[in-house]
Coordinates of C-alpha atoms and ligand atoms in Angstrom, one line a residue:
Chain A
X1285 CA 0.0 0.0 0.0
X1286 CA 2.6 2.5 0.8
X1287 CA 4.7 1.1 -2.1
X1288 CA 1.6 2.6 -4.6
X1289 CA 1.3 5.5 -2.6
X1290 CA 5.0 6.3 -3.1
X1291 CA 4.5 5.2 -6.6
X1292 CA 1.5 7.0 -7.4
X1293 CA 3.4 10.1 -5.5
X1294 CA 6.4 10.0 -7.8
X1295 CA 4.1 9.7 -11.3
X1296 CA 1.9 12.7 -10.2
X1297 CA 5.4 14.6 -9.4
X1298 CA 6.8 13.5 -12.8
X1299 CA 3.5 14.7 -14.4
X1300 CA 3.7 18.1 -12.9
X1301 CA 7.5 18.7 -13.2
X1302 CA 7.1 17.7 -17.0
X1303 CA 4.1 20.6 -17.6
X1304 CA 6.1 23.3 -15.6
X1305 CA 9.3 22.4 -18.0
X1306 CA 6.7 22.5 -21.1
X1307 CA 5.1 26.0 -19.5
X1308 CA 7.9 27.6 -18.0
X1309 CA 10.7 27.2 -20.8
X1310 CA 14.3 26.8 -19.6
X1311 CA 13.3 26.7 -15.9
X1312 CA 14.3 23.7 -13.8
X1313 CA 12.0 23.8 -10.7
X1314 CA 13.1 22.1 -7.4
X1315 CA 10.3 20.0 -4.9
X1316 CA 10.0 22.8 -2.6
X1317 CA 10.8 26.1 -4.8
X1318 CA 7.9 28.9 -4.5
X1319 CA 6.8 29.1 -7.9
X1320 CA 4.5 32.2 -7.0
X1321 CA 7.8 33.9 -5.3
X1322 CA 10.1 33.2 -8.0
X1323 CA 8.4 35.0 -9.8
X1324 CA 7.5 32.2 -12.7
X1325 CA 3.8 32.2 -12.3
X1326 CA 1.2 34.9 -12.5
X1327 CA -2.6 34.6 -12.4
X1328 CA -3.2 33.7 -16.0
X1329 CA -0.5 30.9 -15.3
X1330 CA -2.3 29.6 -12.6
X1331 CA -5.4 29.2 -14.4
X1332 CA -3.7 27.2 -16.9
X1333 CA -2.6 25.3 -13.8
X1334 CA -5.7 24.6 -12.5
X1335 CA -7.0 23.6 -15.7
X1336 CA -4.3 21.2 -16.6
X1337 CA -4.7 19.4 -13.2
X1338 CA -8.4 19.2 -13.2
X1339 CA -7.9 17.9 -16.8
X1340 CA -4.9 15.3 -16.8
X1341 CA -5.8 13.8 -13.4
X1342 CA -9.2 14.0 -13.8
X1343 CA -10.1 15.3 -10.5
X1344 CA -12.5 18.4 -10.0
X1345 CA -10.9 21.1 -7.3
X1346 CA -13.0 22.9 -5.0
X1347 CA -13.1 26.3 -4.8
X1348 CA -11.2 25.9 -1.3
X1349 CA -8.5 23.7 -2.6
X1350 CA -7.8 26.6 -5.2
X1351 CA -6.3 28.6 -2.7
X1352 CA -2.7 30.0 -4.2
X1353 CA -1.3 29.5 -0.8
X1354 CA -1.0 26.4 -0.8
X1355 CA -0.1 25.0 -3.6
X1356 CA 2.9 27.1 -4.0
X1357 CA 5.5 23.7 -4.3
X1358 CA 5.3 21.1 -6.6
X1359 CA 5.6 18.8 -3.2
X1360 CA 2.2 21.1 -2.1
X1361 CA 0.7 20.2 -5.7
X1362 CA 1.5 16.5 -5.7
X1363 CA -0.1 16.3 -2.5
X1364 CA -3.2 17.7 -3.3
X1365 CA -3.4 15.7 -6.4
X1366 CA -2.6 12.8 -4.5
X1367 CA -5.1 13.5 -1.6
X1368 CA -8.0 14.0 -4.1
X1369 CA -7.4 10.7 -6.4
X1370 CA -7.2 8.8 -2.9
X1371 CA -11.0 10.6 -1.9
X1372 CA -11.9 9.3 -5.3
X1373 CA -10.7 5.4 -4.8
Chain B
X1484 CA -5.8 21.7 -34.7
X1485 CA -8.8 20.4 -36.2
X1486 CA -11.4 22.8 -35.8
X1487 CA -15.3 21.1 -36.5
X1488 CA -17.9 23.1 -36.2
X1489 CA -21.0 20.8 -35.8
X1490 CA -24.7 21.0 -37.7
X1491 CA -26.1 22.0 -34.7
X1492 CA -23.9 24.8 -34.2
X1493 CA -24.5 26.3 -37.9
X1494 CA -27.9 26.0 -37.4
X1495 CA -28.1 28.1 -34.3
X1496 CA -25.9 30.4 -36.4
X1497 CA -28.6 30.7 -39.0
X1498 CA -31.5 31.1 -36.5
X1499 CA -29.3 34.0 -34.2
X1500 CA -28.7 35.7 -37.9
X1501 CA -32.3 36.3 -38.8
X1502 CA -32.6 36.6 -35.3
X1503 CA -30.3 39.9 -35.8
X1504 CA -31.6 40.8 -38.4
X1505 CA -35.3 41.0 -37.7
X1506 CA -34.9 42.3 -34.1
X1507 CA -31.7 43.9 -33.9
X1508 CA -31.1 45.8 -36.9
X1509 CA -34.6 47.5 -37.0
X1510 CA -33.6 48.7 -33.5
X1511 CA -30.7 50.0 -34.0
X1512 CA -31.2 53.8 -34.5
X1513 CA -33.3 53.5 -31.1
X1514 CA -30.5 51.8 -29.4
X1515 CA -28.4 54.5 -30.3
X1516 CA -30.4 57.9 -30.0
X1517 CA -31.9 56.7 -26.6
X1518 CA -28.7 54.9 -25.1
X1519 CA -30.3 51.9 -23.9
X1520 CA -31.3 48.3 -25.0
X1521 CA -35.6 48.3 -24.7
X1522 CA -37.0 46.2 -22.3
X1523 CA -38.6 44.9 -25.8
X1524 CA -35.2 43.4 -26.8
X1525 CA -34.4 42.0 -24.2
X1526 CA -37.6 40.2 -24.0
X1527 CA -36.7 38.7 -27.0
X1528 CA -33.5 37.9 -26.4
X1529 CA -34.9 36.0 -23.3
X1530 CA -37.9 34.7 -25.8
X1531 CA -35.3 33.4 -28.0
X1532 CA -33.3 31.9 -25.1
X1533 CA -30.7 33.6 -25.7
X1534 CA -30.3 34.8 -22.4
X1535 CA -29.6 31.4 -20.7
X1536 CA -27.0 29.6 -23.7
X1537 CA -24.2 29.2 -21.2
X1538 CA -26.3 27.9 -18.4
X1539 CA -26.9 24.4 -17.4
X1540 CA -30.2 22.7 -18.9
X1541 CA -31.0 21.9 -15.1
X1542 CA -31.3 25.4 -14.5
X1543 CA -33.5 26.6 -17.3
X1544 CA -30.6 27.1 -19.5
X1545 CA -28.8 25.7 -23.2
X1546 CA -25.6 25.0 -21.9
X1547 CA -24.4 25.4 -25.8
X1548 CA -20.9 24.5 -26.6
X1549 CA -18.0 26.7 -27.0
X1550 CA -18.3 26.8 -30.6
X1551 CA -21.5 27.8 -30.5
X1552 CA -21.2 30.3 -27.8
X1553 CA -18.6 31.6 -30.6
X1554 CA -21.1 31.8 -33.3
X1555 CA -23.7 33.2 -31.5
X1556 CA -21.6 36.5 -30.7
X1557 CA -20.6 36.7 -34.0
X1558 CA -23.4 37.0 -35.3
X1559 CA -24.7 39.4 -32.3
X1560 CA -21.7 41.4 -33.2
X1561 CA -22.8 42.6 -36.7
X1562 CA -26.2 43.7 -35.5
X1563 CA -25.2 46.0 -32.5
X1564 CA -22.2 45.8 -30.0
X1565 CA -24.3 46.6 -27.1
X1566 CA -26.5 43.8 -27.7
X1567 CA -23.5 41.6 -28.0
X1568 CA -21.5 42.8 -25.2
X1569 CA -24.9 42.5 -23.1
X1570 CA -24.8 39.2 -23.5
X1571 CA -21.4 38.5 -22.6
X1572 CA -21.6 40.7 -19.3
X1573 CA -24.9 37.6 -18.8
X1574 CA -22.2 35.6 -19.9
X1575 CA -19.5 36.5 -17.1
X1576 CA -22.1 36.4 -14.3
X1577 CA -23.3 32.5 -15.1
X1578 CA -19.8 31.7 -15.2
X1579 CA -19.0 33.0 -11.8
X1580 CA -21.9 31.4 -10.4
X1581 CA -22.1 28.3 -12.4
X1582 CA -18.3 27.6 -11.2
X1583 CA -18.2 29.0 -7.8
X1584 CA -21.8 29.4 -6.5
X1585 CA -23.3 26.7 -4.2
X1586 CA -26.2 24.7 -5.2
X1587 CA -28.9 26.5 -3.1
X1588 CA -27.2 30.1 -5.1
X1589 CA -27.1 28.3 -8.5
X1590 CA -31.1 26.9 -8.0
X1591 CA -31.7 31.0 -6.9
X1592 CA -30.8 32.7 -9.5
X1593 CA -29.8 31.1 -13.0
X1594 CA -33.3 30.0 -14.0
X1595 CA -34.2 33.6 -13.5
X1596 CA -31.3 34.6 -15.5
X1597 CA -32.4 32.1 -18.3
X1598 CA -36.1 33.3 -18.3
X1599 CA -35.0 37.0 -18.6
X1600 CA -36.6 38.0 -15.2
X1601 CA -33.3 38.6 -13.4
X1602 CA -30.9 40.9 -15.3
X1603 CA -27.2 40.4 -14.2
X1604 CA -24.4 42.7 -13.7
X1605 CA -20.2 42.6 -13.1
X1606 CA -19.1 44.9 -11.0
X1607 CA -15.4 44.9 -10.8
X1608 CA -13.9 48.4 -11.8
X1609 CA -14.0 51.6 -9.6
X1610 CA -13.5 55.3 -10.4
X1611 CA -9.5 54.5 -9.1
X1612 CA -9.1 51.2 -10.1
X1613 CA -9.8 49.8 -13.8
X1614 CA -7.0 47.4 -14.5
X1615 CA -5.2 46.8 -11.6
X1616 CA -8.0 44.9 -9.4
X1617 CA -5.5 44.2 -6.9
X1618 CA -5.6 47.8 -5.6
X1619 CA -9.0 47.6 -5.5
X1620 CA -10.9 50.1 -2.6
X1621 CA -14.4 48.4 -1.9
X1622 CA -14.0 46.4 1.5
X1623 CA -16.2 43.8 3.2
X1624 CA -15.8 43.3 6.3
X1625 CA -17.0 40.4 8.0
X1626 CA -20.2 41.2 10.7
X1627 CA -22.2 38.6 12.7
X1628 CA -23.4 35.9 9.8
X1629 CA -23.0 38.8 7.2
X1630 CA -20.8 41.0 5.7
X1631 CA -20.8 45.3 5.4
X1632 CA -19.4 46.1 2.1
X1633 CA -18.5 50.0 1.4
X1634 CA -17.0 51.5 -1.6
X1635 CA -18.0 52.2 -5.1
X1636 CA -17.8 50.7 -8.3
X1637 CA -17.9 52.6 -11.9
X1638 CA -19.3 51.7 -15.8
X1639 CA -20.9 48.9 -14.7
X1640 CA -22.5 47.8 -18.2
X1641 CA -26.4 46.8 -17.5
X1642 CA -26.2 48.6 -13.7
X1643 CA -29.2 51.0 -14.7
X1644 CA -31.6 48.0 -15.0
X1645 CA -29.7 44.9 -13.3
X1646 CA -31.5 43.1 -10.4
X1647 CA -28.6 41.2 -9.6
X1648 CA -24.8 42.6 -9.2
X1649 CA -22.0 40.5 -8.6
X1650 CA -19.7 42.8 -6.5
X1651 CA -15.6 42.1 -6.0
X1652 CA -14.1 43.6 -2.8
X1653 CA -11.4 42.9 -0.3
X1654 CA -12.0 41.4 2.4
X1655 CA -9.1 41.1 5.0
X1656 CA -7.1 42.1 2.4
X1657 CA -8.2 39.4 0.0
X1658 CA -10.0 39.2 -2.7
X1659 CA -14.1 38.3 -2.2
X1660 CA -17.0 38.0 -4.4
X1661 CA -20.6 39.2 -3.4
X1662 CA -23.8 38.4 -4.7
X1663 CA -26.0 41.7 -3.9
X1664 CA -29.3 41.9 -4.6
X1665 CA -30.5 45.9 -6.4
X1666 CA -32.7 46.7 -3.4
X1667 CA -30.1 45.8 -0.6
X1668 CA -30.4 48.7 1.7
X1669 CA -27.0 50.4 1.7
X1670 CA -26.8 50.3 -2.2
X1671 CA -27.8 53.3 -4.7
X1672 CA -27.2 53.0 -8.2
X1673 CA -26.6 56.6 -9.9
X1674 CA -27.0 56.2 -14.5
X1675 CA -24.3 57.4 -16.0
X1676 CA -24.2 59.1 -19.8
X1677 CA -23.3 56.7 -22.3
X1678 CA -20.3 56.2 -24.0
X1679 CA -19.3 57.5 -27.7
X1680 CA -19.3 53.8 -28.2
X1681 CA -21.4 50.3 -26.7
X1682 CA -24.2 53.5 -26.2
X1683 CA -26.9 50.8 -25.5
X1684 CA -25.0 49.3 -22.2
X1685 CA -26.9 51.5 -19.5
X1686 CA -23.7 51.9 -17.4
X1687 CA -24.2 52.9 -13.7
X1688 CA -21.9 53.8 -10.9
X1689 CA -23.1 51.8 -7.7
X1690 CA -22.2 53.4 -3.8
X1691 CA -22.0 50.8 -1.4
X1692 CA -22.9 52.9 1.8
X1693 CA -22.8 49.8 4.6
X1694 CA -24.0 47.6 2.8
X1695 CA -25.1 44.4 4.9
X1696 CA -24.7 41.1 2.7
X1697 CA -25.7 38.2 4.3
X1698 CA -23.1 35.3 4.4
X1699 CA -25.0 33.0 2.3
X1700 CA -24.2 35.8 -0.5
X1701 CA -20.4 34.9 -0.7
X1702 CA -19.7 33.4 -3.7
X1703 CA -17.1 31.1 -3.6
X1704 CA -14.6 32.2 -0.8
X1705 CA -12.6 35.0 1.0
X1706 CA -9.3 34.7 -1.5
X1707 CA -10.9 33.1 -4.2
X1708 CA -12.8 36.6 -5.2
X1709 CA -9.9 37.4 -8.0
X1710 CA -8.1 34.3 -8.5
X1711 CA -11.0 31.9 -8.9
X1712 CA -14.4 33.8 -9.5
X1713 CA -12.9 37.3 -11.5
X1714 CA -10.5 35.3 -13.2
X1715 CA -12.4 32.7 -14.8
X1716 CA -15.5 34.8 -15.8
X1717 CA -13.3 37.2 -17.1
X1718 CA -11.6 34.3 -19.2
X1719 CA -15.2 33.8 -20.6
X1720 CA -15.7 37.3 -20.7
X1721 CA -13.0 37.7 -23.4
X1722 CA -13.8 34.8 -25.4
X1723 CA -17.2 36.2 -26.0
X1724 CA -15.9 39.9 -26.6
X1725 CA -13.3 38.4 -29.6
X1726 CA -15.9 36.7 -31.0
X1727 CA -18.0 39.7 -31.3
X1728 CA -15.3 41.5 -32.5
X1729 CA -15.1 38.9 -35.0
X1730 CA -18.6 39.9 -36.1
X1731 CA -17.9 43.9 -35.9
X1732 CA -15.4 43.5 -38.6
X1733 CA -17.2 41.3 -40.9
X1734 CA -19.9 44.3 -40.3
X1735 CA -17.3 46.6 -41.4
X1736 CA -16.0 44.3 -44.4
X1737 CA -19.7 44.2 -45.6
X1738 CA -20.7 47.4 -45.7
X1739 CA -16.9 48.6 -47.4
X1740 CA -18.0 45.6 -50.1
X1741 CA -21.2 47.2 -50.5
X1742 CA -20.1 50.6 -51.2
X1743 CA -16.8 50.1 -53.2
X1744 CA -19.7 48.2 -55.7
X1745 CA -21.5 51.4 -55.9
X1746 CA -19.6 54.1 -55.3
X1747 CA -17.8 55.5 -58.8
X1748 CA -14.7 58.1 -58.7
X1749 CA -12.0 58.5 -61.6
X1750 CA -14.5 56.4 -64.3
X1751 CA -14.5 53.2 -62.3
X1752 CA -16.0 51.8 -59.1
X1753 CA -14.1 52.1 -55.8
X1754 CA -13.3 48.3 -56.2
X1755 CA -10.7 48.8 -59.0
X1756 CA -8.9 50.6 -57.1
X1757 CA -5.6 49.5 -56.0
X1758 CA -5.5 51.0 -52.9
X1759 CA -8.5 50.2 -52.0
X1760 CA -8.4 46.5 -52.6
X1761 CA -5.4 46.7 -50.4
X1762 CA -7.8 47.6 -47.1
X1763 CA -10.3 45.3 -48.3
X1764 CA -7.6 42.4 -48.7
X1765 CA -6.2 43.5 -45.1
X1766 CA -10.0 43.5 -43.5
X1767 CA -10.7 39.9 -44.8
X1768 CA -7.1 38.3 -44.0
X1769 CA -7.3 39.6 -40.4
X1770 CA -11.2 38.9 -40.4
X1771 CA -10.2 35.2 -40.7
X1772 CA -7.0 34.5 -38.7
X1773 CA -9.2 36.4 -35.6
X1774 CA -11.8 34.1 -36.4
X1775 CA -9.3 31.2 -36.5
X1776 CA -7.6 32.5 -33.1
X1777 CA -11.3 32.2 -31.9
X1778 CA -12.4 28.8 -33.1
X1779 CA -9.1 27.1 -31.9
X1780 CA -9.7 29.0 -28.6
X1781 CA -13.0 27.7 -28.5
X1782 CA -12.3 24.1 -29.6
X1783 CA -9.2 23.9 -26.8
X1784 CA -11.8 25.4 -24.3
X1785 CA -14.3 22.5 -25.5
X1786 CA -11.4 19.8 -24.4
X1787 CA -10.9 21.9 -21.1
X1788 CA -7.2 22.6 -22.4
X1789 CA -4.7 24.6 -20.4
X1790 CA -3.6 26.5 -23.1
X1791 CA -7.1 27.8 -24.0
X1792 CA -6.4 30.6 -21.7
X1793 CA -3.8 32.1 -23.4
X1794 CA -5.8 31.0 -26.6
X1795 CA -8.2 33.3 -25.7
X1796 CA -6.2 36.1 -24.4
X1797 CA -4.8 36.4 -28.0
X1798 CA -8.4 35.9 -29.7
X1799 CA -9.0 39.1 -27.9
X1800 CA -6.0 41.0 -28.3
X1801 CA -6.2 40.4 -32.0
X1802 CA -9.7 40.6 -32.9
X1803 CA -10.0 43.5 -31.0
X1804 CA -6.8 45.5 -32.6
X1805 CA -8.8 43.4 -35.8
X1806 CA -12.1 45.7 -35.4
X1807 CA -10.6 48.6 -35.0
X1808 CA -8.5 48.1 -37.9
X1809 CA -11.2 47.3 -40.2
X1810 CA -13.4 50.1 -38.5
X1811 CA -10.8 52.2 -39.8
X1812 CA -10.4 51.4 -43.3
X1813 CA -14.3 50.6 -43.8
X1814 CA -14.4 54.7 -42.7
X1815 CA -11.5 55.3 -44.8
X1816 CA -13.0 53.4 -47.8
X1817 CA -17.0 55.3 -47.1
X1818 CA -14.7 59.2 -47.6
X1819 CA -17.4 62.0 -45.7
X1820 CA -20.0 59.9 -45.9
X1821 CA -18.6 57.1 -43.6
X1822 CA -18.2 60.2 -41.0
X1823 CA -21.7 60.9 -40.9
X1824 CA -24.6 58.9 -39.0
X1825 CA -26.3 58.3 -42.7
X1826 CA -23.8 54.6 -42.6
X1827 CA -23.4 52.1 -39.9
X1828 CA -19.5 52.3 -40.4
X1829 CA -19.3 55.3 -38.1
X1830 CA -20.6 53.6 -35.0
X1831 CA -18.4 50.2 -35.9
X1832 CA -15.6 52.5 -35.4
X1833 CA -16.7 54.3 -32.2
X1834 CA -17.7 50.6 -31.0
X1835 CA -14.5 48.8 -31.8
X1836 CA -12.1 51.2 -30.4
X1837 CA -14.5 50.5 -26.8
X1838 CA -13.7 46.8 -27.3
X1839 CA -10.2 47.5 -27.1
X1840 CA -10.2 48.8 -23.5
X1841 CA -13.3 46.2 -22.3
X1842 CA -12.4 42.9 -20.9
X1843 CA -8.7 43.7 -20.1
X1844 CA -6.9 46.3 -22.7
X1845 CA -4.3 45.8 -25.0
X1846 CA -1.7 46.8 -23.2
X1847 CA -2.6 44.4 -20.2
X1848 CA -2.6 41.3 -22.7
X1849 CA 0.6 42.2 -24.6
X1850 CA 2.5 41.9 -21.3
X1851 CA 0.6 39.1 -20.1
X1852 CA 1.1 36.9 -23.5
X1853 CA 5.1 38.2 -23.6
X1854 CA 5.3 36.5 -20.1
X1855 CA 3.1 33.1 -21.1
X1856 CA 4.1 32.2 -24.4
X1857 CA 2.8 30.0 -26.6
X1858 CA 5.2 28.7 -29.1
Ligands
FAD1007 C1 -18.6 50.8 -22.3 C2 -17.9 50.2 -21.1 C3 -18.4 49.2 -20.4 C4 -17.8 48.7 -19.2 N1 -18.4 47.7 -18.5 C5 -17.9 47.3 -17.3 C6 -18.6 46.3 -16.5 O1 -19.6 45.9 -16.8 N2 -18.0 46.0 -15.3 C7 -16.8 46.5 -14.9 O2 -16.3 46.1 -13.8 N3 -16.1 47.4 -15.7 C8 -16.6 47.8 -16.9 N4 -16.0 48.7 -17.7 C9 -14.7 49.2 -17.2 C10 -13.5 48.5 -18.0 O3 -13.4 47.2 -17.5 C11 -12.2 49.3 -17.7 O4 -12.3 50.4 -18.5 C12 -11.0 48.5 -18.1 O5 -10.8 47.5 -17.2 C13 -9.7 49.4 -18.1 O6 -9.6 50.1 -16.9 P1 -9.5 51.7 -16.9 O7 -10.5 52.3 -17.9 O8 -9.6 52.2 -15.5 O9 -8.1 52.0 -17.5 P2 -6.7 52.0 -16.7 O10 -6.5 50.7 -16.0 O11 -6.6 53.2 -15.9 O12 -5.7 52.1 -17.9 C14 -5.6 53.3 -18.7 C15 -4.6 53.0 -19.8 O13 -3.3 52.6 -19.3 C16 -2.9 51.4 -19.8 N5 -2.3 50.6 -18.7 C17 -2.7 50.3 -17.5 N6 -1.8 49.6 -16.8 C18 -0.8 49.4 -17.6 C19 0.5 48.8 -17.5 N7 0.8 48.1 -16.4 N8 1.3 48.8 -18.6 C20 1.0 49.4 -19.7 N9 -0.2 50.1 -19.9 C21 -1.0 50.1 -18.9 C22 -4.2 50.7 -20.2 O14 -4.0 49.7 -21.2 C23 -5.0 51.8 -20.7 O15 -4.7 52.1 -22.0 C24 -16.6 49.2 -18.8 C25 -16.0 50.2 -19.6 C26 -16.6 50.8 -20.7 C27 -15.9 51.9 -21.5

């Protein structure tokens, strides 16, 4: 169980990581690096991100999980990706 | 990117066209001279269900595809701007609610939308703050089970007659989204003169004098007002306003066709003239790769792509710079005449240049696509 967890943990990363290089061009992004404070993403970037989660995982986020507080890391985004496919299991 | 439009789409095209033209165009002088859409048209708008197209068929509504929703404005956009950007304004407010209302806010007010018997309004800018909403001045601040919201809010399209605003504000220094009913105690609503251009959208400044929302009024969250709720209705908002701009300069390209067939100087008909076929070649080129900016923005919004925001923030950065360009020539092309009210061409130009500032201005989106690009 924690095996798929981990598993499923390190896909959803890879997932993410690749649409930031394919957005963000040139820009390698570390697990716990601020995207809103380095500067990389501004509002019409995060829409794109909330799209492109909602779409590739096929998960629908609330308006309270939309907050841009938290998910400023792409360990904060795999965890709320993570979180919401386990709700839907 | 393979853009399909389906049967059903053409044929709400065809019906919103005659549509346009029997309602619309007969109206059009009136529109103008008195600054205001009749309550006539916009019976028939809701008659026609036009008022409803983006709204869930649970809740009275269409719930038409992007495509469509892209066809319809065109079309609404070569009868009269106002009527056009009316609906979009409906447009923005379903999206808001549809995405971030709850159901008991969704079952309360989007059939009335649908039916006509609510009218809707956006109210985001203020007299100090137009594109930069994060400096915004109105404040909420949270009471016992409601909220007092004070401040002011300026050229709210539809405000004169709206039943329904929905107001952004900071609240604890955050962005929040209210749903505020016309006869809330606290709120007056002063008309304001209309515009050189969009004269039919009734704007009104609204005062919000301690204004007491109740909670159940919060649409979405405290923080989600500009990042969720603005953003994506705005998103909407400019996918509608490209379309219609779409539509403005096939209005322009039409009536330029018409005239350089009739009009005679030097021996020959405008439309041997080099020059001249030069602005028409420019209207029609640009008329189609707006329209293609649209469509794909439309068909990547249909698959719920990512990159249908930026899509879209070019389909309105273009068309509109389209209109304005084909506003100009079509004046250009019409000499004295095109400067006097006897030809449409004169309000396409005041319109379009209005389209231009609407919905985020140019200036806003050629930053914002320099910083997201799409290669
Ligand atoms: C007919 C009409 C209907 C409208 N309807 C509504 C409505 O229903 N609801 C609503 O909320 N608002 C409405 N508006 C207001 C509209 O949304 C604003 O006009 C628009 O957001 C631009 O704001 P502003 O006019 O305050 O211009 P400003 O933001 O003051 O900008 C003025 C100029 O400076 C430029 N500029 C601003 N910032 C920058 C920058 N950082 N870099 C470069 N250039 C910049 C702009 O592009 C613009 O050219 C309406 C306006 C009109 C004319």
């Amino acid at each position: 169980m924690k095996d798929k967890i981990i598993s499923n943990q390190r896909e959803i990363k890879s997932k993410v990581k690749d649409y930031f290089a394919r957005s963000l061009v040139g820009i390698e992004l570390g697990d716990e690096d601020d995207i809103f404070e380095l500067g990389l993403v501004h509002s019409l970037f995060a829409m794109q991100l909330i799209l492109f989660i909602e779409k590739e995982f096929g998960i629908e986020l609330e308006d309270d999980e939309i907050d841009l507080e938290r998910i400023k890391t792409l360990n904060q985004i795999t965890s709320l990706i993570l979180r919401k496919l386990e709700l839907q299991c | 990117m393979l853009i399909k439009i389906s049967e059903q789409a053409k044929k709400l095209q065809t019906d919103v066209r005659l549509f346009v033209e029997r309602e619309i165009i007969p109206q059009v002088q009136s529109i103008e001279n008195d600054g205001r859409i009749s309550e006539e048209i916009v019976s028939k708008l809701a008659g026609n269900h036009l008022l409803g197209m983006m709204i869930p068929e649970e809740y009275g509504g269409q719930n038409i595809d992007p495509l469509s929703l892209a066809l319809l404005h065109e079309e609404l956009g070569q009868g009269h701007t106002s009527v056009e950007n009316m609906l979009t304004v409906v447009g923005m407010v379903v999206k808001a609610i549809t995405s971030a209302g709850d159901e008991e806010q969704k079952k309360r007010w989007l059939p009335g939308i649908a039916a006509g018997s609510v009218i809707p309004a956006f109210a985001m800018s203020e007299s100090n703050i137009g594109s930069d909403i994060k400096g915004m001045e109105t404040v909420a601040v949270k009471g016992d089970g409601h909220f007092m919201l004070k401040g002011n809010k300026k050229w709210i399209t539809l405000g004169q007659i709206a039943d329904l605003f929905i107001v952004f504000a900071k609240c604890d220094n955050r962005g929040a989204a209210f749903l505020v009913e016309r006869d809330t105690p606290g709120l007056s609503v002063v008309p304001m003169s209309p515009t050189f251009g969009l004269r039919g959208n009734m704007l009104a400044e609204l005062h919000f004098d301690d204004c007491q929302i109740p909670e159940a009024n919060l649409l979405g969250r405290i923080g989600s007002g500009f990042n969720r709720v603005a953003a994506f209705a705005l998103d909407e908002g400019r996918y509608t306003t490209a379309c219609g701009c779409v539509g403005l300069g096939k209005a322009c390209l039409n009536a330029s066709l018409k005239y350089v067939n009739q009009r005679k100087q030097f021996d020959v008909y405008l439309k041997e003239h080099q020059l001249v076929q030069k602005m028409i070649t420019e209207m029609i080129v640009n008329i189609q790769t707006a329209k293609l900016l649209c469509y794909q923005a439309g068909t990547l919004r249909e698959m719920k792509d990512p990159t249908s925001i930026s899509y879209t923030l070019m389909a309105k950065y273009h068309a509109s710079k389209m209109a304005n360009l084909a506003a100009d020539y079509a004046i250009q092309i019409h000499g004295a005449v095109g400067c006097s009210t006897e030809y449409a061409v004169e309000r396409y130009y005041r319109d379009a240049k209005i389209m231009e500032i609407i919905e985020g201005s140019t200036q806003l989106y050629e930053m914002q696509i320099a910083k997201n690009p799409v290669i």
